[in-house]
CSV table of C-alpha atoms in Angstrom, one decimal:
chain,number,residue,atom,x,y,z
A,122,UNK,CA,76.9,89.6,107.9
A,123,UNK,CA,74.0,89.8,110.3
A,124,UNK,CA,76.4,90.1,113.2
A,125,UNK,CA,78.4,92.8,111.3
A,126,UNK,CA,75.2,94.8,110.6
A,127,UNK,CA,74.1,94.6,114.2
A,128,UNK,CA,77.6,95.6,115.4
A,129,UNK,CA,77.6,98.6,113.0
A,130,UNK,CA,74.2,99.7,114.3
A,131,UNK,CA,75.2,99.4,118.0
A,132,UNK,CA,78.4,101.4,117.4
A,133,UNK,CA,76.4,104.3,116.0
A,134,UNK,CA,74.1,104.2,119.1
A,135,UNK,CA,77.1,104.1,121.5
A,136,UNK,CA,79.1,106.7,119.7
A,137,UNK,CA,82.6,107.7,120.7
A,138,UNK,CA,85.6,105.4,120.8
A,139,UNK,CA,83.6,102.4,119.7
A,140,UNK,CA,82.9,103.9,116.3
A,141,UNK,CA,86.6,104.6,115.8
A,142,UNK,CA,87.4,101.0,117.0
A,143,UNK,CA,84.9,99.8,114.4
A,144,UNK,CA,86.6,101.9,111.7
A,145,UNK,CA,90.1,100.6,112.6
A,146,UNK,CA,88.8,97.0,112.8
A,147,UNK,CA,87.3,97.5,109.3
A,148,UNK,CA,90.8,97.6,107.9
A,149,UNK,CA,91.9,94.5,109.8
A,150,UNK,CA,91.0,91.9,107.2
A,151,UNK,CA,93.8,89.9,108.6
A,152,UNK,CA,91.8,89.4,111.8
A,153,UNK,CA,88.1,89.3,110.9
A,154,UNK,CA,85.8,87.6,108.3
A,155,UNK,CA,85.1,89.4,105.0
A,156,UNK,CA,81.4,89.5,105.6
A,157,UNK,CA,81.8,91.3,108.9
A,158,UNK,CA,84.4,93.7,107.4
A,159,UNK,CA,82.0,94.7,104.6
A,160,UNK,CA,79.2,95.6,107.0
A,161,UNK,CA,81.3,98.0,109.1
A,162,UNK,CA,83.3,99.7,106.3
A,163,UNK,CA,80.7,102.4,106.0
A,164,UNK,CA,81.6,103.6,109.5
A,165,UNK,CA,84.3,105.7,107.9
A,166,UNK,CA,82.1,108.2,106.3
A,167,UNK,CA,78.5,107.7,107.4
A,168,UNK,CA,78.6,108.8,111.0
A,169,UNK,CA,75.5,111.0,111.9
A,170,UNK,CA,76.4,114.6,112.7
A,171,UNK,CA,75.9,116.3,116.1
A,172,UNK,CA,73.3,119.0,116.8
A,173,UNK,CA,74.5,122.4,115.6
A,174,UNK,CA,73.8,124.0,119.1
A,175,UNK,CA,76.4,121.6,120.6
A,176,UNK,CA,79.0,122.3,117.9
A,177,UNK,CA,78.4,126.0,118.3
A,178,UNK,CA,79.0,125.8,122.0
A,179,UNK,CA,82.3,123.9,121.6
A,180,UNK,CA,83.7,126.4,119.1
A,181,UNK,CA,82.7,129.5,121.2
A,182,UNK,CA,84.2,127.9,124.3
A,183,UNK,CA,87.4,127.2,122.5
A,184,UNK,CA,87.6,130.7,120.9
A,185,UNK,CA,86.4,132.4,124.1
A,186,UNK,CA,84.0,134.6,122.0
A,187,UNK,CA,80.9,134.4,119.8
A,188,UNK,CA,81.5,133.0,116.3
A,189,UNK,CA,80.6,136.3,114.6
A,190,UNK,CA,83.8,137.9,116.2
A,191,UNK,CA,85.9,135.8,113.7
A,192,UNK,CA,83.4,134.7,111.0
A,193,UNK,CA,81.2,136.4,108.5
A,194,UNK,CA,79.3,133.2,108.0
A,195,UNK,CA,79.2,129.5,108.8
A,196,UNK,CA,77.1,126.8,107.3
A,197,UNK,CA,75.3,124.9,110.1
A,198,UNK,CA,75.1,121.6,108.2
A,199,UNK,CA,78.2,119.5,108.4
A,200,UNK,CA,80.1,119.0,105.2
A,201,UNK,CA,81.6,115.8,106.6
A,202,UNK,CA,81.1,113.9,109.8
A,203,UNK,CA,83.3,111.2,111.4
A,204,UNK,CA,83.7,109.5,114.7
A,205,UNK,CA,85.9,112.1,116.4
A,206,UNK,CA,85.4,115.3,114.3
A,207,UNK,CA,82.9,117.1,112.0
A,208,UNK,CA,83.8,119.6,109.3
A,209,UNK,CA,81.9,122.9,108.6
A,210,UNK,CA,82.4,125.5,105.9
A,211,UNK,CA,82.8,129.1,107.0
A,212,UNK,CA,84.0,132.5,105.9
A,213,UNK,CA,86.5,134.6,107.8
A,214,UNK,CA,86.1,138.4,108.4
A,215,UNK,CA,88.6,138.9,105.5
A,216,UNK,CA,86.4,137.0,103.1
A,217,UNK,CA,88.5,133.9,102.9
A,218,UNK,CA,86.6,130.5,102.9
A,219,UNK,CA,87.7,128.0,105.5
A,220,UNK,CA,87.1,124.4,106.6
A,221,UNK,CA,86.4,124.3,110.4
A,222,UNK,CA,86.9,120.9,111.9
A,223,UNK,CA,85.3,120.6,115.4
A,224,UNK,CA,85.6,117.8,117.9
A,225,UNK,CA,82.4,115.9,118.6
A,226,UNK,CA,80.6,116.8,121.9
A,227,UNK,CA,81.8,115.0,125.0
A,228,UNK,CA,84.1,112.8,122.9
A,229,UNK,CA,87.0,113.1,125.5
A,230,UNK,CA,84.9,111.8,128.4
A,231,UNK,CA,83.2,109.1,126.2
A,232,UNK,CA,86.5,107.7,125.0
A,233,UNK,CA,88.0,107.6,128.5
A,234,UNK,CA,85.0,105.6,129.7
A,235,UNK,CA,85.2,103.4,126.6
A,236,UNK,CA,89.0,102.8,127.1
A,237,UNK,CA,88.3,101.5,130.6
A,238,UNK,CA,85.5,99.3,129.4
A,239,UNK,CA,87.5,97.9,126.5
A,240,UNK,CA,90.5,97.2,128.8
A,241,UNK,CA,88.2,95.1,131.1
A,242,UNK,CA,86.6,93.3,128.1
A,243,UNK,CA,90.0,92.5,126.6
A,244,UNK,CA,91.3,91.3,130.0
A,245,UNK,CA,88.4,88.8,130.2
A,246,UNK,CA,88.8,87.8,126.5
A,247,UNK,CA,92.5,87.3,127.0
A,248,UNK,CA,92.0,85.0,130.0
A,249,UNK,CA,88.8,83.2,129.3
A,250,UNK,CA,88.0,83.2,125.5
A,251,UNK,CA,89.5,80.2,123.7
A,252,UNK,CA,91.4,81.4,120.6
A,253,UNK,CA,93.7,79.6,118.1
A,254,UNK,CA,97.3,79.9,119.0
A,255,UNK,CA,98.8,83.0,117.5
A,256,UNK,CA,95.5,84.2,116.0
A,257,UNK,CA,95.5,87.6,117.7
A,258,UNK,CA,97.2,89.2,120.7
A,259,UNK,CA,94.5,91.3,122.1
A,260,UNK,CA,96.8,93.2,124.5
A,261,UNK,CA,99.0,94.4,121.5
A,262,UNK,CA,95.9,95.3,119.5
A,263,UNK,CA,94.4,97.4,122.4
A,264,UNK,CA,97.7,99.2,123.0
A,265,UNK,CA,98.0,100.1,119.3
A,266,UNK,CA,94.3,101.2,119.0
A,267,UNK,CA,94.8,103.5,122.1
A,268,UNK,CA,97.9,105.1,120.7
A,269,UNK,CA,96.2,105.9,117.4
A,270,UNK,CA,93.0,107.2,119.0
A,271,UNK,CA,94.7,109.4,121.6
A,272,UNK,CA,96.7,111.0,118.8
A,273,UNK,CA,93.6,111.8,116.8
A,274,UNK,CA,91.8,113.3,119.8
A,275,UNK,CA,94.3,116.1,119.9
A,276,UNK,CA,93.7,118.4,116.9
A,277,UNK,CA,96.9,120.2,117.8
A,278,UNK,CA,98.7,117.1,116.7
A,279,UNK,CA,96.8,117.2,113.3
A,280,UNK,CA,97.8,120.8,113.0
A,281,UNK,CA,101.5,119.8,113.5
A,282,UNK,CA,101.1,117.0,110.9
A,283,UNK,CA,99.7,119.6,108.4
A,284,UNK,CA,102.7,121.9,109.0
A,285,UNK,CA,105.1,119.0,108.5
A,286,UNK,CA,103.5,117.9,105.2
A,287,UNK,CA,103.5,121.6,104.0
A,288,UNK,CA,107.2,121.8,104.8
A,289,UNK,CA,107.9,118.5,103.0
A,290,UNK,CA,106.0,119.6,99.8
A,291,UNK,CA,106.7,123.3,99.8
A,292,UNK,CA,108.9,123.0,96.7
A,293,UNK,CA,106.6,120.5,94.9
A,294,UNK,CA,104.3,122.4,92.6
A,295,UNK,CA,102.0,119.6,91.8
A,296,UNK,CA,101.0,119.1,95.5
A,297,UNK,CA,98.6,121.3,97.4
A,298,UNK,CA,98.3,121.2,101.2
A,299,UNK,CA,95.7,123.5,102.8
A,300,UNK,CA,97.0,126.5,104.8
A,301,UNK,CA,96.4,126.3,108.6
A,302,UNK,CA,95.1,129.3,110.5
A,303,UNK,CA,97.0,128.6,113.7
A,304,UNK,CA,95.7,131.5,115.6
A,305,UNK,CA,92.2,129.9,115.4
A,306,UNK,CA,93.3,126.4,116.1
A,307,UNK,CA,92.9,124.7,119.5
A,308,UNK,CA,93.0,121.0,120.7
A,309,UNK,CA,89.3,120.8,119.7
A,310,UNK,CA,89.1,123.1,116.7
A,311,UNK,CA,91.1,123.1,113.5
A,312,UNK,CA,90.7,125.8,110.9
A,313,UNK,CA,92.1,125.3,107.4
A,314,UNK,CA,92.0,126.9,104.0
A,315,UNK,CA,89.0,125.8,102.0
A,316,UNK,CA,90.2,124.0,98.9
A,317,UNK,CA,88.0,122.9,96.0
A,318,UNK,CA,88.9,119.9,94.1
A,319,UNK,CA,87.6,116.9,92.0
A,320,UNK,CA,87.3,113.5,93.5
A,321,UNK,CA,89.3,110.8,91.8
A,322,UNK,CA,86.1,108.8,91.6
A,323,UNK,CA,84.3,111.6,89.7
A,324,UNK,CA,84.8,110.4,86.1
A,325,UNK,CA,83.0,113.4,84.5
A,326,UNK,CA,85.2,115.8,86.4
A,327,UNK,CA,88.4,113.9,85.8
A,328,UNK,CA,87.7,113.9,82.0
A,329,UNK,CA,87.7,117.7,82.1
A,330,UNK,CA,91.2,118.0,83.5
A,331,UNK,CA,94.1,119.7,81.6
A,332,UNK,CA,96.1,116.5,82.0
A,333,UNK,CA,95.4,113.0,80.9
A,334,UNK,CA,94.3,110.2,83.3
A,335,UNK,CA,97.7,108.5,82.8
A,336,UNK,CA,99.5,111.7,83.7
A,337,UNK,CA,97.3,112.0,86.8
A,338,UNK,CA,98.2,108.4,87.7
A,339,UNK,CA,101.9,109.2,87.4
A,340,UNK,CA,101.6,112.3,89.6
A,341,UNK,CA,99.8,110.3,92.2
A,342,UNK,CA,102.5,107.7,92.2
A,343,UNK,CA,105.2,110.3,92.4
A,344,UNK,CA,103.5,111.8,95.5
A,345,UNK,CA,102.7,108.5,97.4
A,346,UNK,CA,105.5,106.1,96.4
A,347,UNK,CA,108.1,108.1,98.4
A,348,UNK,CA,105.8,108.3,101.4
A,349,UNK,CA,105.5,104.5,101.4
A,350,UNK,CA,109.3,103.8,101.0
A,351,UNK,CA,111.1,106.7,102.8
A,352,UNK,CA,111.4,107.2,106.5
A,353,UNK,CA,109.1,109.8,107.9
A,354,UNK,CA,105.3,110.5,107.8
A,355,UNK,CA,102.8,109.0,105.3
A,356,UNK,CA,99.1,109.7,104.8
A,357,UNK,CA,97.4,106.7,106.2
A,358,UNK,CA,93.9,107.5,104.9
A,359,UNK,CA,94.0,108.5,101.2
A,360,UNK,CA,90.4,107.7,100.3
A,361,UNK,CA,88.5,109.6,97.6
A,362,UNK,CA,87.4,112.3,100.0
A,363,UNK,CA,90.9,113.1,101.2
A,364,UNK,CA,92.8,113.1,97.9
A,365,UNK,CA,91.5,115.5,95.3
A,366,UNK,CA,92.8,117.0,92.1
A,367,UNK,CA,92.5,120.6,90.9
A,368,UNK,CA,91.4,121.5,87.4
A,369,UNK,CA,95.0,122.2,86.6
A,370,UNK,CA,96.0,118.7,87.8
A,371,UNK,CA,97.4,119.7,91.2
A,372,UNK,CA,97.2,116.9,93.8
A,373,UNK,CA,95.3,118.1,96.9
A,374,UNK,CA,95.9,116.2,100.2
A,375,UNK,CA,93.3,116.7,103.0
A,376,UNK,CA,92.7,115.3,106.5
A,377,UNK,CA,95.9,114.6,108.4
A,378,UNK,CA,94.4,113.1,111.5
A,379,UNK,CA,95.4,109.5,110.7
A,380,UNK,CA,99.1,109.6,109.9
A,381,UNK,CA,101.6,106.8,109.9
A,382,UNK,CA,105.3,107.1,110.6
A,383,UNK,CA,108.2,105.1,109.3
A,384,UNK,CA,111.2,105.5,111.7
A,385,UNK,CA,114.8,105.3,110.6
A,386,UNK,CA,115.0,101.9,112.3
A,387,UNK,CA,111.8,100.7,110.5
A,388,UNK,CA,113.1,101.8,107.1
A,389,UNK,CA,116.5,100.1,107.7
A,390,UNK,CA,114.9,96.9,108.8
A,391,UNK,CA,112.4,96.9,105.9
A,392,UNK,CA,115.2,97.5,103.4
A,393,UNK,CA,117.2,94.7,105.0
A,394,UNK,CA,114.2,92.4,104.9
A,395,UNK,CA,113.8,92.9,101.1
A,396,UNK,CA,117.5,92.2,100.6
A,397,UNK,CA,117.4,89.1,102.8
A,398,UNK,CA,114.3,87.7,101.0
A,399,UNK,CA,115.9,88.2,97.6
A,400,UNK,CA,119.2,86.7,98.7
A,401,UNK,CA,117.3,83.9,100.6
A,402,UNK,CA,119.0,84.8,103.9
A,403,UNK,CA,116.0,83.6,105.9
A,404,UNK,CA,117.6,83.9,109.4
A,405,UNK,CA,118.3,87.6,108.7
A,406,UNK,CA,114.7,88.0,107.3
A,407,UNK,CA,113.2,86.6,110.5
A,408,UNK,CA,115.4,88.9,112.6
A,409,UNK,CA,114.1,91.9,110.6
A,410,UNK,CA,110.4,90.7,111.0
A,411,UNK,CA,111.0,90.5,114.7
A,412,UNK,CA,112.5,94.0,114.8
A,413,UNK,CA,109.6,95.3,112.9
A,414,UNK,CA,107.1,93.9,115.3
A,415,UNK,CA,105.5,91.3,113.1
A,416,UNK,CA,106.5,88.3,115.2
A,417,UNK,CA,105.1,88.1,118.7
A,418,UNK,CA,107.4,87.2,121.6
A,419,UNK,CA,106.3,83.5,121.6
A,420,UNK,CA,107.1,82.9,117.9
A,421,UNK,CA,109.7,80.3,117.1
A,422,UNK,CA,112.3,81.9,114.7
A,423,UNK,CA,113.4,78.5,113.3
A,424,UNK,CA,109.9,77.5,112.4
A,425,UNK,CA,109.5,80.9,110.7
A,426,UNK,CA,112.7,80.3,108.7
A,427,UNK,CA,111.4,76.9,107.6
A,428,UNK,CA,108.0,78.3,106.5
A,429,UNK,CA,109.7,81.1,104.5
A,430,UNK,CA,112.0,78.6,102.8
A,431,UNK,CA,109.0,76.4,101.9
A,432,UNK,CA,106.9,79.3,100.5
A,433,UNK,CA,109.7,81.0,98.6
A,434,UNK,CA,111.1,77.7,97.1
A,435,UNK,CA,108.5,77.9,94.3
A,436,UNK,CA,110.2,79.9,91.5
A,437,UNK,CA,107.2,80.5,89.2
A,438,UNK,CA,103.5,80.4,88.9
A,439,UNK,CA,103.8,77.4,86.6
A,440,UNK,CA,105.4,75.4,89.5
A,441,UNK,CA,102.6,76.6,91.8
A,442,UNK,CA,99.9,75.5,89.4
A,443,UNK,CA,101.4,72.1,89.0
A,444,UNK,CA,101.5,71.2,92.7
A,445,UNK,CA,98.5,70.0,94.8
A,446,UNK,CA,97.5,73.2,96.6
A,447,UNK,CA,95.3,71.3,99.1
A,448,UNK,CA,98.3,69.1,100.0
A,449,UNK,CA,100.5,72.1,100.3
A,450,UNK,CA,98.0,73.8,102.6
A,451,UNK,CA,97.8,70.7,104.8
A,452,UNK,CA,101.5,70.4,104.9
A,453,UNK,CA,102.0,74.0,106.0
A,454,UNK,CA,99.0,74.3,108.2
A,455,UNK,CA,100.8,73.0,111.4
A,456,UNK,CA,103.7,75.3,110.7
A,457,UNK,CA,101.4,78.3,110.3
A,458,UNK,CA,99.4,77.5,113.5
A,459,UNK,CA,102.7,77.5,115.4
A,460,UNK,CA,103.5,81.1,114.3
A,461,UNK,CA,102.2,83.9,116.4
A,462,UNK,CA,102.1,86.6,113.8
A,463,UNK,CA,100.3,90.0,114.0
A,464,UNK,CA,100.7,92.9,111.7
A,465,UNK,CA,101.5,96.1,113.7
A,466,UNK,CA,98.9,98.7,113.2
A,467,UNK,CA,101.4,101.2,111.6
A,468,UNK,CA,102.1,98.6,108.8
A,469,UNK,CA,98.3,97.9,108.5
A,470,UNK,CA,98.0,101.7,107.8
A,471,UNK,CA,100.8,101.5,105.3
A,472,UNK,CA,99.1,98.6,103.5
A,473,UNK,CA,95.8,100.3,103.7
A,474,UNK,CA,97.3,103.5,102.2
A,475,UNK,CA,98.8,101.5,99.3
A,476,UNK,CA,95.7,99.4,98.6
A,477,UNK,CA,93.3,102.4,98.8
A,478,UNK,CA,95.5,104.3,96.3
A,479,UNK,CA,95.9,101.3,94.1
A,480,UNK,CA,92.1,101.0,93.8
A,481,UNK,CA,91.9,104.7,92.6
A,482,UNK,CA,94.8,104.3,90.2
A,483,UNK,CA,93.1,101.3,88.5
A,484,UNK,CA,90.2,103.6,87.6
A,485,UNK,CA,92.6,105.9,85.8
A,486,UNK,CA,94.6,103.5,83.6
A,487,UNK,CA,94.9,99.9,82.5
A,488,UNK,CA,97.1,97.4,84.4
A,489,UNK,CA,99.7,97.4,81.7
A,490,UNK,CA,99.9,101.2,81.6
A,491,UNK,CA,100.1,101.4,85.4
A,492,UNK,CA,102.9,98.8,85.5
A,493,UNK,CA,104.9,100.8,83.0
A,494,UNK,CA,104.3,104.1,84.9
A,495,UNK,CA,105.2,102.3,88.2
A,496,UNK,CA,108.5,101.1,86.7
A,497,UNK,CA,109.4,104.6,85.5
A,498,UNK,CA,108.5,106.3,88.8
A,499,UNK,CA,110.1,103.6,91.0
A,500,UNK,CA,113.4,103.5,89.0
A,501,UNK,CA,113.5,107.3,89.0
A,502,UNK,CA,113.0,107.3,92.8
A,503,UNK,CA,115.7,104.7,93.2
A,504,UNK,CA,118.2,106.7,91.2
A,505,UNK,CA,117.8,109.6,93.6
A,506,UNK,CA,118.5,107.5,96.7
A,507,UNK,CA,122.2,107.3,96.3
A,508,UNK,CA,124.3,104.5,97.9
A,509,UNK,CA,122.0,102.9,100.5
A,510,UNK,CA,120.2,99.6,101.2
A,511,UNK,CA,117.9,100.1,98.2
A,512,UNK,CA,120.8,99.8,95.8
A,513,UNK,CA,120.6,96.0,96.2
A,514,UNK,CA,117.0,96.1,95.1
A,515,UNK,CA,117.9,98.3,92.2
A,516,UNK,CA,120.5,95.9,91.0
A,517,UNK,CA,118.1,93.0,91.4
A,518,UNK,CA,115.3,94.7,89.5
A,519,UNK,CA,117.6,95.7,86.6
A,520,UNK,CA,118.7,92.0,86.3
A,521,UNK,CA,115.1,90.9,85.7
A,522,UNK,CA,112.1,92.0,83.7
A,523,UNK,CA,110.2,94.1,86.3
A,524,UNK,CA,107.0,94.0,84.2
A,525,UNK,CA,106.9,90.2,84.1
A,526,UNK,CA,107.9,89.9,87.8
A,527,UNK,CA,104.9,91.9,88.9
A,528,UNK,CA,102.5,90.1,86.5
A,529,UNK,CA,103.7,86.8,87.9
A,530,UNK,CA,102.9,88.0,91.4
A,531,UNK,CA,99.5,89.2,90.1
A,532,UNK,CA,98.9,85.7,88.7
A,533,UNK,CA,100.0,84.2,92.0
A,534,UNK,CA,97.4,86.2,93.8
A,535,UNK,CA,94.7,84.9,91.5
A,536,UNK,CA,95.4,81.3,92.4
A,537,UNK,CA,92.8,79.5,94.6
A,538,UNK,CA,93.0,80.7,98.2
């Protein structure tokens, strides 16, 4: 924890890319100790804002004119401040309130320097730091971090993301995506409609809604479940500041800088993976994991098949409780050490999106209520998919009590680590 705390303090002092790296590492619980993760999680929303004079200079340079040419007013205190951008509230000449997202001063040059520094550090670590076999591929991690950060540095990309989400949800009344003022947007400035909403963590505000908490939970599932399962874009950062609800119960989505994308190839491989696991076709499952990028090049497919067969041979939590877990761990330890596995960042984002939303849903309803709603929403979604790879999963679910299946999995997660 002391190391994590010192790391967090150092990142704030160094600014730039290193804060973003810390934020991304804070969701890599598969790579770092929990105590370290807890210390750097606050990096997401506690980054000190820049001086107003610097922000003012950036906006005027991007717009090519003083602010008062376009704005009646702008609040000089940042509404939100993150590693790459800061958000300010303003009022346009026509009286409309807007959110103005401005890139942090000198962030482009800082990140270029940081990228070079990190590449040197990673080169030394890769060649000289002893690590357990398969623990982490630093080259792969650096490549993925760079791709994510370069995308976030261009606000034009976030503007395009906003337009795509608006197009996707244009006929969905219960979803609100802010309007973008494209004529005022540049690679360093993003101007959006100001939208007021209630945070899902605001219990007093949620209790005043026109819909019940359970209805709100169902709407959230209807919005996010298709994002996680269908090919295309999904919101990778749905924390309580980015997912709001209007008094009428409309779901408001904000901040589209961190977006994941499920390609057609990914969706097909993921669907085939589920089908392979349920039918115990482990060679096919390993092939899908390789195609999805979970297995590093040095991984042995046959060893992976053996591990999957071992882990999935236990049919119930009763069987798991009856075996000697310590003996099982020792038995599988050598196998696991021989498996170079690393979760691709896009799937970490997918998992993060799911886990973050799950945490907020649990504040709205009981586990039993959520499971019943999930079953309804999921089966409704499946029925609209037509004849595709998900049909196998639909058949499998209908042949078993979904509620009990999920609760068995929940019990499994509660077993000693």
